[in-house]
mmCIF file with all atom_site columns, C-alpha atoms in Angstrom:
data_model
loop_
_atom_site.group_PDB
_atom_site.id
_atom_site.type_symbol
_atom_site.label_atom_id
_atom_site.label_alt_id
_atom_site.label_comp_id
_atom_site.label_asym_id
_atom_site.label_entity_id
_atom_site.label_seq_id
_atom_site.pdbx_PDB_ins_code
_atom_site.Cartn_x
_atom_site.Cartn_y
_atom_site.Cartn_z
_atom_site.occupancy
_atom_site.B_iso_or_equiv
_atom_site.pdbx_formal_charge
_atom_site.auth_seq_id
_atom_site.auth_comp_id
_atom_site.auth_asym_id
_atom_site.auth_atom_id
_atom_site.pdbx_PDB_model_num
ATOM 1   C CA . ASP A 1 1   ? 0.161   -0.102 0.378  1.00 0.00 ? 211 ASP A CA 1
ATOM 2   C CA . THR A 1 2   ? 1.217   3.380  -0.758 1.00 0.00 ? 212 THR A CA 1
ATOM 3   C CA . ALA A 1 3   ? 1.239   5.241  2.236  1.00 0.00 ? 213 ALA A CA 1
ATOM 4   C CA . VAL A 1 4   ? 3.191   7.043  5.396  1.00 0.00 ? 214 VAL A CA 1
ATOM 5   C CA . SER A 1 5   ? 3.912   5.058  8.129  1.00 0.00 ? 215 SER A CA 1
ATOM 6   C CA . GLN A 1 6   ? 5.197   5.143  11.570 1.00 0.00 ? 216 GLN A CA 1
ATOM 7   C CA . THR A 1 7   ? 6.548   2.372  14.718 1.00 0.00 ? 217 THR A CA 1
ATOM 8   C CA . PRO A 1 8   ? 5.548   2.338  17.437 1.00 0.00 ? 218 PRO A CA 1
ATOM 9   C CA . LYS A 1 9   ? 1.627   3.376  17.308 1.00 0.00 ? 219 LYS A CA 1
ATOM 10  C CA . TYR A 1 10  ? 2.573   3.319  21.085 1.00 0.00 ? 220 TYR A CA 1
ATOM 11  C CA . LEU A 1 11  ? 5.409   3.885  23.462 1.00 0.00 ? 221 LEU A CA 1
ATOM 12  C CA . VAL A 1 12  ? 5.083   3.968  27.069 1.00 0.00 ? 222 VAL A CA 1
ATOM 13  C CA . THR A 1 13  ? 8.264   4.754  28.792 1.00 0.00 ? 223 THR A CA 1
ATOM 14  C CA . GLN A 1 14  ? 9.750   6.316  31.716 1.00 0.00 ? 224 GLN A CA 1
ATOM 15  C CA . MET A 1 15  ? 11.414  9.923  32.368 1.00 0.00 ? 225 MET A CA 1
ATOM 16  C CA . GLY A 1 16  ? 15.207  9.961  31.373 1.00 0.00 ? 226 GLY A CA 1
ATOM 17  C CA . ASN A 1 17  ? 14.509  7.689  28.949 1.00 0.00 ? 227 ASN A CA 1
ATOM 18  C CA . ASP A 1 18  ? 15.396  8.002  24.829 1.00 0.00 ? 228 ASP A CA 1
ATOM 19  C CA . LYS A 1 19  ? 13.249  7.151  22.153 1.00 0.00 ? 229 LYS A CA 1
ATOM 20  C CA . SER A 1 20  ? 13.298  6.694  18.853 1.00 0.00 ? 230 SER A CA 1
ATOM 21  C CA . ILE A 1 21  ? 9.894   7.174  16.679 1.00 0.00 ? 231 ILE A CA 1
ATOM 22  C CA . LYS A 1 22  ? 10.618  6.078  12.638 1.00 0.00 ? 232 LYS A CA 1
ATOM 23  C CA . CYS A 1 23  ? 8.876   7.539  9.546  1.00 0.00 ? 233 CYS A CA 1
ATOM 24  C CA . GLU A 1 24  ? 8.818   5.910  6.238  1.00 0.00 ? 234 GLU A CA 1
ATOM 25  C CA . GLN A 1 25  ? 6.855   7.388  2.948  1.00 0.00 ? 235 GLN A CA 1
ATOM 26  C CA . ASN A 1 26  ? 6.625   5.362  -0.064 1.00 0.00 ? 236 ASN A CA 1
ATOM 27  C CA . LEU A 1 27  ? 4.962   8.091  -1.972 1.00 0.00 ? 237 LEU A CA 1
ATOM 28  C CA . GLY A 1 28  ? 7.427   8.923  -3.241 1.00 0.00 ? 238 GLY A CA 1
ATOM 29  C CA . HIS A 1 29  ? 7.337   12.577 -1.801 1.00 0.00 ? 239 HIS A CA 1
ATOM 30  C CA . ASP A 1 30  ? 10.594  14.546 -1.148 1.00 0.00 ? 240 ASP A CA 1
ATOM 31  C CA . THR A 1 31  ? 9.895   16.736 1.748  1.00 0.00 ? 241 THR A CA 1
ATOM 32  C CA . MET A 1 32  ? 8.489   15.201 5.268  1.00 0.00 ? 242 MET A CA 1
ATOM 33  C CA . TYR A 1 33  ? 7.125   16.284 8.828  1.00 0.00 ? 243 TYR A CA 1
ATOM 34  C CA . TRP A 1 34  ? 7.525   16.010 12.259 1.00 0.00 ? 244 TRP A CA 1
ATOM 35  C CA . TYR A 1 35  ? 3.929   17.407 14.502 1.00 0.00 ? 245 TYR A CA 1
ATOM 36  C CA . LYS A 1 36  ? 3.327   17.193 18.182 1.00 0.00 ? 246 LYS A CA 1
ATOM 37  C CA . GLN A 1 37  ? -0.699  16.855 18.529 1.00 0.00 ? 247 GLN A CA 1
ATOM 38  C CA . ASP A 1 38  ? -1.164  17.639 22.596 1.00 0.00 ? 248 ASP A CA 1
ATOM 39  C CA . SER A 1 39  ? -4.056  16.506 24.897 1.00 0.00 ? 249 SER A CA 1
ATOM 40  C CA . LYS A 1 40  ? -5.798  19.845 23.517 1.00 0.00 ? 250 LYS A CA 1
ATOM 41  C CA . LYS A 1 41  ? -5.995  18.436 20.141 1.00 0.00 ? 251 LYS A CA 1
ATOM 42  C CA . PHE A 1 42  ? -3.514  21.068 19.095 1.00 0.00 ? 252 PHE A CA 1
ATOM 43  C CA . LEU A 1 43  ? -1.154  20.507 16.103 1.00 0.00 ? 253 LEU A CA 1
ATOM 44  C CA . LYS A 1 44  ? 2.465   22.185 15.837 1.00 0.00 ? 254 LYS A CA 1
ATOM 45  C CA . ILE A 1 45  ? 5.138   21.917 13.279 1.00 0.00 ? 255 ILE A CA 1
ATOM 46  C CA . MET A 1 46  ? 8.573   20.278 15.011 1.00 0.00 ? 256 MET A CA 1
ATOM 47  C CA . PHE A 1 47  ? 10.506  19.899 12.026 1.00 0.00 ? 257 PHE A CA 1
ATOM 48  C CA . SER A 1 48  ? 10.540  19.507 8.173  1.00 0.00 ? 258 SER A CA 1
ATOM 49  C CA . TYR A 1 49  ? 13.164  17.849 5.716  1.00 0.00 ? 259 TYR A CA 1
ATOM 50  C CA . ASN A 1 50  ? 13.441  18.401 2.043  1.00 0.00 ? 260 ASN A CA 1
ATOM 51  C CA . ASN A 1 51  ? 15.810  15.827 0.818  1.00 0.00 ? 261 ASN A CA 1
ATOM 52  C CA . LYS A 1 52  ? 17.282  14.742 3.752  1.00 0.00 ? 262 LYS A CA 1
ATOM 53  C CA . GLU A 1 53  ? 18.537  18.354 4.502  1.00 0.00 ? 263 GLU A CA 1
ATOM 54  C CA . LEU A 1 54  ? 16.715  20.422 7.634  1.00 0.00 ? 264 LEU A CA 1
ATOM 55  C CA . ILE A 1 55  ? 14.668  23.490 6.182  1.00 0.00 ? 265 ILE A CA 1
ATOM 56  C CA . ILE A 1 56  ? 12.492  24.068 9.313  1.00 0.00 ? 266 ILE A CA 1
ATOM 57  C CA . ASN A 1 57  ? 13.096  23.460 12.749 1.00 0.00 ? 267 ASN A CA 1
ATOM 58  C CA . GLU A 1 58  ? 10.453  25.385 14.819 1.00 0.00 ? 268 GLU A CA 1
ATOM 59  C CA . THR A 1 59  ? 11.709  26.056 18.225 1.00 0.00 ? 269 THR A CA 1
ATOM 60  C CA . VAL A 1 60  ? 12.037  22.240 19.912 1.00 0.00 ? 270 VAL A CA 1
ATOM 61  C CA . PRO A 1 61  ? 13.999  21.503 22.810 1.00 0.00 ? 271 PRO A CA 1
ATOM 62  C CA . ASN A 1 62  ? 17.853  20.129 21.452 1.00 0.00 ? 272 ASN A CA 1
ATOM 63  C CA . ARG A 1 63  ? 16.802  16.752 23.189 1.00 0.00 ? 273 ARG A CA 1
ATOM 64  C CA . PHE A 1 64  ? 14.604  15.659 20.182 1.00 0.00 ? 274 PHE A CA 1
ATOM 65  C CA . SER A 1 65  ? 16.317  15.173 17.450 1.00 0.00 ? 275 SER A CA 1
ATOM 66  C CA . PRO A 1 66  ? 15.549  13.905 13.926 1.00 0.00 ? 276 PRO A CA 1
ATOM 67  C CA . LYS A 1 67  ? 17.344  12.253 11.270 1.00 0.00 ? 277 LYS A CA 1
ATOM 68  C CA . SER A 1 68  ? 16.827  11.286 7.154  1.00 0.00 ? 278 SER A CA 1
ATOM 69  C CA . PRO A 1 69  ? 18.955  8.352  6.025  1.00 0.00 ? 279 PRO A CA 1
ATOM 70  C CA . ASP A 1 70  ? 17.504  8.927  2.682  1.00 0.00 ? 280 ASP A CA 1
ATOM 71  C CA . LYS A 1 71  ? 14.071  10.819 1.209  1.00 0.00 ? 281 LYS A CA 1
ATOM 72  C CA . ALA A 1 72  ? 12.040  8.032  2.361  1.00 0.00 ? 282 ALA A CA 1
ATOM 73  C CA . HIS A 1 73  ? 12.928  7.868  5.780  1.00 0.00 ? 283 HIS A CA 1
ATOM 74  C CA . LEU A 1 74  ? 12.785  10.678 8.575  1.00 0.00 ? 284 LEU A CA 1
ATOM 75  C CA . ASN A 1 75  ? 13.190  9.571  11.883 1.00 0.00 ? 285 ASN A CA 1
ATOM 76  C CA . LEU A 1 76  ? 12.972  11.132 15.579 1.00 0.00 ? 286 LEU A CA 1
ATOM 77  C CA . HIS A 1 77  ? 14.755  10.874 18.764 1.00 0.00 ? 287 HIS A CA 1
ATOM 78  C CA . ILE A 1 78  ? 14.390  12.512 21.766 1.00 0.00 ? 288 ILE A CA 1
ATOM 79  C CA . ASN A 1 79  ? 16.610  12.371 24.713 1.00 0.00 ? 289 ASN A CA 1
ATOM 80  C CA . SER A 1 80  ? 15.893  11.973 28.484 1.00 0.00 ? 290 SER A CA 1
ATOM 81  C CA . LEU A 1 81  ? 12.470  12.726 27.738 1.00 0.00 ? 291 LEU A CA 1
ATOM 82  C CA . GLU A 1 82  ? 10.348  14.691 30.174 1.00 0.00 ? 292 GLU A CA 1
ATOM 83  C CA . LEU A 1 83  ? 6.390   14.250 31.556 1.00 0.00 ? 293 LEU A CA 1
ATOM 84  C CA . GLY A 1 84  ? 5.175   16.888 28.631 1.00 0.00 ? 294 GLY A CA 1
ATOM 85  C CA . ASP A 1 85  ? 6.290   15.139 25.594 1.00 0.00 ? 295 ASP A CA 1
ATOM 86  C CA . SER A 1 86  ? 3.829   13.023 25.981 1.00 0.00 ? 296 SER A CA 1
ATOM 87  C CA . ALA A 1 87  ? 1.357   14.002 23.006 1.00 0.00 ? 297 ALA A CA 1
ATOM 88  C CA . VAL A 1 88  ? 0.794   11.769 19.640 1.00 0.00 ? 298 VAL A CA 1
ATOM 89  C CA . TYR A 1 89  ? 3.722   12.413 17.208 1.00 0.00 ? 299 TYR A CA 1
ATOM 90  C CA . PHE A 1 90  ? 2.168   12.550 13.752 1.00 0.00 ? 300 PHE A CA 1
ATOM 91  C CA . CYS A 1 91  ? 4.857   12.459 10.189 1.00 0.00 ? 301 CYS A CA 1
ATOM 92  C CA . ALA A 1 92  ? 3.825   13.776 6.987  1.00 0.00 ? 302 ALA A CA 1
ATOM 93  C CA . SER A 1 93  ? 4.891   13.611 3.574  1.00 0.00 ? 303 SER A CA 1
ATOM 94  C CA . SER A 1 94  ? 4.790   16.005 0.823  1.00 0.00 ? 304 SER A CA 1
ATOM 95  C CA . GLN A 1 95  ? 5.864   16.686 -2.651 1.00 0.00 ? 305 GLN A CA 1
ATOM 96  C CA . GLU A 1 96  ? 6.926   20.426 -2.464 1.00 0.00 ? 306 GLU A CA 1
ATOM 97  C CA . ARG A 1 97  ? 9.468   22.432 -5.096 1.00 0.00 ? 307 ARG A CA 1
ATOM 98  C CA . TRP A 1 98  ? 10.156  26.108 -4.495 1.00 0.00 ? 308 TRP A CA 1
ATOM 99  C CA . GLY A 1 99  ? 7.929   28.350 -5.581 1.00 0.00 ? 309 GLY A CA 1
ATOM 100 C CA . GLY A 1 100 ? 6.523   25.366 -7.307 1.00 0.00 ? 310 GLY A CA 1
ATOM 101 C CA . PRO A 1 101 ? 2.473   24.308 -6.123 1.00 0.00 ? 311 PRO A CA 1
ATOM 102 C CA . VAL A 1 102 ? 1.545   24.085 -2.995 1.00 0.00 ? 312 VAL A CA 1
ATOM 103 C CA . ASN A 1 103 ? 1.249   20.019 -2.438 1.00 0.00 ? 313 ASN A CA 1
ATOM 104 C CA . THR A 1 104 ? -0.648  18.109 -0.010 1.00 0.00 ? 314 THR A CA 1
ATOM 105 C CA . GLN A 1 105 ? 0.233   16.891 2.635  1.00 0.00 ? 315 GLN A CA 1
ATOM 106 C CA . TYR A 1 106 ? -0.038  13.291 3.804  1.00 0.00 ? 316 TYR A CA 1
ATOM 107 C CA . PHE A 1 107 ? -0.013  12.399 7.259  1.00 0.00 ? 317 PHE A CA 1
ATOM 108 C CA . GLY A 1 108 ? 1.260   8.884  8.991  1.00 0.00 ? 318 GLY A CA 1
ATOM 109 C CA . PRO A 1 109 ? -0.969  7.248  12.089 1.00 0.00 ? 319 PRO A CA 1
ATOM 110 C CA . GLY A 1 110 ? 0.786   8.802  14.759 1.00 0.00 ? 320 GLY A CA 1
ATOM 111 C CA . THR A 1 111 ? 2.932   7.370  17.750 1.00 0.00 ? 321 THR A CA 1
ATOM 112 C CA . ARG A 1 112 ? 1.459   7.634  21.104 1.00 0.00 ? 322 ARG A CA 1
ATOM 113 C CA . LEU A 1 113 ? 3.845   8.597  23.374 1.00 0.00 ? 323 LEU A CA 1
ATOM 114 C CA . THR A 1 114 ? 3.223   8.393  27.071 1.00 0.00 ? 324 THR A CA 1
ATOM 115 C CA . VAL A 1 115 ? 6.103   9.164  29.172 1.00 0.00 ? 325 VAL A CA 1
ATOM 116 C CA . LEU A 1 116 ? 5.361   8.045  32.802 1.00 0.00 ? 326 LEU A CA 1
ATOM 117 C CA . GLY B 2 1   ? 3.693   35.028 12.155 1.00 0.00 ? 40  GLY B CA 1
ATOM 118 C CA . GLN B 2 2   ? -0.025  33.455 11.658 1.00 0.00 ? 41  GLN B CA 1
ATOM 119 C CA . ASN B 2 3   ? -3.184  33.318 14.188 1.00 0.00 ? 42  ASN B CA 1
ATOM 120 C CA . ILE B 2 4   ? -5.782  31.196 13.269 1.00 0.00 ? 43  ILE B CA 1
ATOM 121 C CA . ASP B 2 5   ? -9.107  30.829 15.378 1.00 0.00 ? 44  ASP B CA 1
ATOM 122 C CA . GLN B 2 6   ? -12.255 28.540 14.676 1.00 0.00 ? 45  GLN B CA 1
ATOM 123 C CA . PRO B 2 7   ? -14.882 27.148 16.625 1.00 0.00 ? 46  PRO B CA 1
ATOM 124 C CA . THR B 2 8   ? -13.958 24.930 19.463 1.00 0.00 ? 47  THR B CA 1
ATOM 125 C CA . GLU B 2 9   ? -16.907 22.689 19.553 1.00 0.00 ? 48  GLU B CA 1
ATOM 126 C CA . MET B 2 10  ? -20.519 22.798 17.122 1.00 0.00 ? 49  MET B CA 1
ATOM 127 C CA . THR B 2 11  ? -23.009 19.894 16.898 1.00 0.00 ? 50  THR B CA 1
ATOM 128 C CA . ALA B 2 12  ? -25.780 19.114 13.855 1.00 0.00 ? 51  ALA B CA 1
ATOM 129 C CA . THR B 2 13  ? -28.120 16.412 13.379 1.00 0.00 ? 52  THR B CA 1
ATOM 130 C CA . GLU B 2 14  ? -27.936 13.279 10.892 1.00 0.00 ? 53  GLU B CA 1
ATOM 131 C CA . GLY B 2 15  ? -28.974 15.025 7.226  1.00 0.00 ? 54  GLY B CA 1
ATOM 132 C CA . ALA B 2 16  ? -28.758 18.707 8.090  1.00 0.00 ? 55  ALA B CA 1
ATOM 133 C CA . ILE B 2 17  ? -26.335 21.608 6.902  1.00 0.00 ? 56  ILE B CA 1
ATOM 134 C CA . VAL B 2 18  ? -23.436 22.534 8.730  1.00 0.00 ? 57  VAL B CA 1
ATOM 135 C CA . GLN B 2 19  ? -21.014 25.156 8.576  1.00 0.00 ? 58  GLN B CA 1
ATOM 136 C CA . ILE B 2 20  ? -17.922 25.814 10.356 1.00 0.00 ? 59  ILE B CA 1
ATOM 137 C CA . ASN B 2 21  ? -15.563 29.038 9.466  1.00 0.00 ? 60  ASN B CA 1
ATOM 138 C CA . CYS B 2 22  ? -12.230 29.882 9.979  1.00 0.00 ? 61  CYS B CA 1
ATOM 139 C CA . THR B 2 23  ? -10.203 33.389 10.129 1.00 0.00 ? 62  THR B CA 1
ATOM 140 C CA . TYR B 2 24  ? -6.576  33.414 10.033 1.00 0.00 ? 63  TYR B CA 1
ATOM 141 C CA . GLN B 2 25  ? -4.563  36.486 10.738 1.00 0.00 ? 64  GLN B CA 1
ATOM 142 C CA . THR B 2 26  ? -0.674  35.394 8.455  1.00 0.00 ? 65  THR B CA 1
ATOM 143 C CA . SER B 2 27  ? 2.260   37.474 7.607  1.00 0.00 ? 66  SER B CA 1
ATOM 144 C CA . GLY B 2 28  ? 2.096   35.606 3.826  1.00 0.00 ? 67  GLY B CA 1
ATOM 145 C CA . PHE B 2 29  ? -0.359  33.315 2.629  1.00 0.00 ? 68  PHE B CA 1
ATOM 146 C CA . ASN B 2 30  ? 0.046   30.182 -0.140 1.00 0.00 ? 69  ASN B CA 1
ATOM 147 C CA . GLY B 2 31  ? -2.984  28.816 0.613  1.00 0.00 ? 70  GLY B CA 1
ATOM 148 C CA . LEU B 2 32  ? -5.369  27.537 2.616  1.00 0.00 ? 71  LEU B CA 1
ATOM 149 C CA . PHE B 2 33  ? -6.467  23.021 3.514  1.00 0.00 ? 72  PHE B CA 1
ATOM 150 C CA . TRP B 2 34  ? -9.151  21.729 5.610  1.00 0.00 ? 73  TRP B CA 1
ATOM 151 C CA . TYR B 2 35  ? -7.781  18.333 7.507  1.00 0.00 ? 74  TYR B CA 1
ATOM 152 C CA . GLN B 2 36  ? -10.907 15.967 9.016  1.00 0.00 ? 75  GLN B CA 1
ATOM 153 C CA . GLN B 2 37  ? -9.320  13.981 12.065 1.00 0.00 ? 76  GLN B CA 1
ATOM 154 C CA . HIS B 2 38  ? -11.269 11.213 13.854 1.00 0.00 ? 77  HIS B CA 1
ATOM 155 C CA . ALA B 2 39  ? -9.996  10.325 17.432 1.00 0.00 ? 78  ALA B CA 1
ATOM 156 C CA . GLY B 2 40  ? -7.522  8.524  17.209 1.00 0.00 ? 79  GLY B CA 1
ATOM 157 C CA . GLU B 2 41  ? -6.091  8.883  13.616 1.00 0.00 ? 80  GLU B CA 1
ATOM 158 C CA . ALA B 2 42  ? -4.775  10.743 11.852 1.00 0.00 ? 81  ALA B CA 1
ATOM 159 C CA . PRO B 2 43  ? -5.338  14.105 10.044 1.00 0.00 ? 82  PRO B CA 1
ATOM 160 C CA . THR B 2 44  ? -6.392  13.683 6.629  1.00 0.00 ? 83  THR B CA 1
ATOM 161 C CA . PHE B 2 45  ? -7.064  16.063 3.895  1.00 0.00 ? 84  PHE B CA 1
ATOM 162 C CA . LEU B 2 46  ? -10.542 17.725 2.341  1.00 0.00 ? 85  LEU B CA 1
ATOM 163 C CA . SER B 2 47  ? -10.066 20.375 0.341  1.00 0.00 ? 86  SER B CA 1
ATOM 164 C CA . TYR B 2 48  ? -7.259  23.143 -0.395 1.00 0.00 ? 87  TYR B CA 1
ATOM 165 C CA . ASN B 2 49  ? -8.416  26.533 -1.537 1.00 0.00 ? 88  ASN B CA 1
ATOM 166 C CA . VAL B 2 50  ? -5.618  29.576 -3.032 1.00 0.00 ? 89  VAL B CA 1
ATOM 167 C CA . LEU B 2 51  ? -7.836  31.783 -4.502 1.00 0.00 ? 90  LEU B CA 1
ATOM 168 C CA . ASP B 2 52  ? -11.045 33.606 -4.140 1.00 0.00 ? 91  ASP B CA 1
ATOM 169 C CA . GLY B 2 53  ? -14.644 31.787 -4.389 1.00 0.00 ? 92  GLY B CA 1
ATOM 170 C CA . LEU B 2 54  ? -15.772 28.244 -3.559 1.00 0.00 ? 93  LEU B CA 1
ATOM 171 C CA . GLU B 2 55  ? -14.275 24.527 -3.863 1.00 0.00 ? 94  GLU B CA 1
ATOM 172 C CA . GLU B 2 56  ? -16.812 21.671 -4.212 1.00 0.00 ? 95  GLU B CA 1
ATOM 173 C CA . LYS B 2 57  ? -16.294 18.029 -3.685 1.00 0.00 ? 96  LYS B CA 1
ATOM 174 C CA . GLY B 2 58  ? -19.010 15.868 -3.412 1.00 0.00 ? 97  GLY B CA 1
ATOM 175 C CA . ARG B 2 59  ? -20.843 16.660 0.330  1.00 0.00 ? 98  ARG B CA 1
ATOM 176 C CA . PHE B 2 60  ? -18.348 19.112 1.383  1.00 0.00 ? 99  PHE B CA 1
ATOM 177 C CA . SER B 2 61  ? -17.272 22.820 0.032  1.00 0.00 ? 100 SER B CA 1
ATOM 178 C CA . SER B 2 62  ? -15.166 25.146 1.192  1.00 0.00 ? 101 SER B CA 1
ATOM 179 C CA . PHE B 2 63  ? -14.757 28.800 0.661  1.00 0.00 ? 102 PHE B CA 1
ATOM 180 C CA . LEU B 2 64  ? -12.080 31.344 1.115  1.00 0.00 ? 103 LEU B CA 1
ATOM 181 C CA . SER B 2 65  ? -12.073 34.990 0.831  1.00 0.00 ? 104 SER B CA 1
ATOM 182 C CA . ARG B 2 66  ? -8.117  36.026 1.086  1.00 0.00 ? 105 ARG B CA 1
ATOM 183 C CA . SER B 2 67  ? -9.409  39.944 1.855  1.00 0.00 ? 106 SER B CA 1
ATOM 184 C CA . LYS B 2 68  ? -11.338 39.327 4.633  1.00 0.00 ? 107 LYS B CA 1
ATOM 185 C CA . GLY B 2 69  ? -9.302  36.073 5.605  1.00 0.00 ? 108 GLY B CA 1
ATOM 186 C CA . TYR B 2 70  ? -11.844 33.791 6.309  1.00 0.00 ? 109 TYR B CA 1
ATOM 187 C CA . SER B 2 71  ? -12.696 30.627 5.215  1.00 0.00 ? 110 SER B CA 1
ATOM 188 C CA . TYR B 2 72  ? -15.829 27.881 5.644  1.00 0.00 ? 111 TYR B CA 1
ATOM 189 C CA . LEU B 2 73  ? -16.261 24.153 5.519  1.00 0.00 ? 112 LEU B CA 1
ATOM 190 C CA . LEU B 2 74  ? -19.448 23.455 4.426  1.00 0.00 ? 113 LEU B CA 1
ATOM 191 C CA . LEU B 2 75  ? -20.298 20.236 4.934  1.00 0.00 ? 114 LEU B CA 1
ATOM 192 C CA . LYS B 2 76  ? -24.152 18.898 3.859  1.00 0.00 ? 115 LYS B CA 1
ATOM 193 C CA . GLU B 2 77  ? -26.776 15.856 4.611  1.00 0.00 ? 116 GLU B CA 1
ATOM 194 C CA . LEU B 2 78  ? -24.605 15.195 7.482  1.00 0.00 ? 117 LEU B CA 1
ATOM 195 C CA . GLN B 2 79  ? -23.862 11.293 8.193  1.00 0.00 ? 118 GLN B CA 1
ATOM 196 C CA . MET B 2 80  ? -22.535 10.312 11.810 1.00 0.00 ? 119 MET B CA 1
ATOM 197 C CA . LYS B 2 81  ? -19.258 9.426  10.738 1.00 0.00 ? 120 LYS B CA 1
ATOM 198 C CA . ASP B 2 82  ? -18.629 12.738 9.967  1.00 0.00 ? 121 ASP B CA 1
ATOM 199 C CA . SER B 2 83  ? -18.354 13.355 13.762 1.00 0.00 ? 122 SER B CA 1
ATOM 200 C CA . ALA B 2 84  ? -14.962 14.002 14.390 1.00 0.00 ? 123 ALA B CA 1
ATOM 201 C CA . SER B 2 85  ? -12.390 17.306 15.165 1.00 0.00 ? 124 SER B CA 1
ATOM 202 C CA . TYR B 2 86  ? -12.171 19.417 11.246 1.00 0.00 ? 125 TYR B CA 1
ATOM 203 C CA . LEU B 2 87  ? -8.464  21.125 11.100 1.00 0.00 ? 126 LEU B CA 1
ATOM 204 C CA . CYS B 2 88  ? -8.458  24.829 9.742  1.00 0.00 ? 127 CYS B CA 1
ATOM 205 C CA . ALA B 2 89  ? -4.326  24.687 8.318  1.00 0.00 ? 128 ALA B CA 1
ATOM 206 C CA . VAL B 2 90  ? -2.780  27.995 6.861  1.00 0.00 ? 129 VAL B CA 1
ATOM 207 C CA . ARG B 2 91  ? 0.192   27.821 4.791  1.00 0.00 ? 130 ARG B CA 1
ATOM 208 C CA . ALA B 2 92  ? 2.515   31.053 4.242  1.00 0.00 ? 131 ALA B CA 1
ATOM 209 C CA . PRO B 2 93  ? 4.726   31.362 0.747  1.00 0.00 ? 132 PRO B CA 1
ATOM 210 C CA . GLY B 2 94  ? 8.120   29.605 0.500  1.00 0.00 ? 133 GLY B CA 1
ATOM 211 C CA . TYR B 2 95  ? 9.062   26.191 1.988  1.00 0.00 ? 134 TYR B CA 1
ATOM 212 C CA . SER B 2 96  ? 6.684   26.491 4.489  1.00 0.00 ? 135 SER B CA 1
ATOM 213 C CA . THR B 2 97  ? 5.106   24.315 7.001  1.00 0.00 ? 136 THR B CA 1
ATOM 214 C CA . LEU B 2 98  ? 1.108   23.908 7.852  1.00 0.00 ? 137 LEU B CA 1
ATOM 215 C CA . THR B 2 99  ? -0.171  26.071 10.897 1.00 0.00 ? 138 THR B CA 1
ATOM 216 C CA . PHE B 2 100 ? -3.154  24.876 11.820 1.00 0.00 ? 139 PHE B CA 1
ATOM 217 C CA . GLY B 2 101 ? -5.861  26.160 13.633 1.00 0.00 ? 140 GLY B CA 1
ATOM 218 C CA . LYS B 2 102 ? -6.819  24.269 17.502 1.00 0.00 ? 141 LYS B CA 1
ATOM 219 C CA . GLY B 2 103 ? -9.820  21.649 15.200 1.00 0.00 ? 142 GLY B CA 1
ATOM 220 C CA . THR B 2 104 ? -13.640 22.225 15.582 1.00 0.00 ? 143 THR B CA 1
ATOM 221 C CA . MET B 2 105 ? -14.741 19.316 16.833 1.00 0.00 ? 144 MET B CA 1
ATOM 222 C CA . LEU B 2 106 ? -18.310 17.870 15.505 1.00 0.00 ? 145 LEU B CA 1
ATOM 223 C CA . LEU B 2 107 ? -20.644 16.102 16.806 1.00 0.00 ? 146 LEU B CA 1
ATOM 224 C CA . VAL B 2 108 ? -23.627 14.763 14.460 1.00 0.00 ? 147 VAL B CA 1
ATOM 225 C CA . SER B 2 109 ? -26.596 13.097 16.858 1.00 0.00 ? 148 SER B CA 1
ATOM 226 C CA . PRO B 2 110 ? -29.311 11.212 15.542 1.00 0.00 ? 149 PRO B CA 1
#
């Protein structure tokens, strides 16, 4: 199936631990994103990568480190997890061109992170 | 910066029509998106407007007025499965991401 996929779907961990979330898209898109959706359902951009290069970093603590090994993958590593990191993290992708038409973002199923 | 406003909750009955409004103030504008998000699921694309006017897609239509910084999503012949959160999102020019509103939770009752 063509889609944006994320693993794991659920992640429960203790404060202070380090964890990673993986994202893959097989839509052939060149841009990928990480969003955080908090308990009030507010969806906020964290990072954006275009062709493996970071183009947007929205004031996210440096405990969060995205990595894009190739343009189909964007992983998110989180160090020293805190209670406030509990949220649903969504990966998304789109086909973008500088100055070109705006294209739709397609979202993965989300990873629900619970920090105890 | 971007500021996007939409009502927090709305209720409607099956078969009815509902209009969800979105107002925005932005430093630049390159289109407005509407997404639907069912509880526990990913947002899914509904519509996109970049020029003024109405875009119709089956039971769903979206309207944009750039001069007023205003959009609405119109849902006709409501079905129970339309109960979801509806997210308005604005995109600025250039390489940029979407800025989402806080979403409108729509509850459709029998």
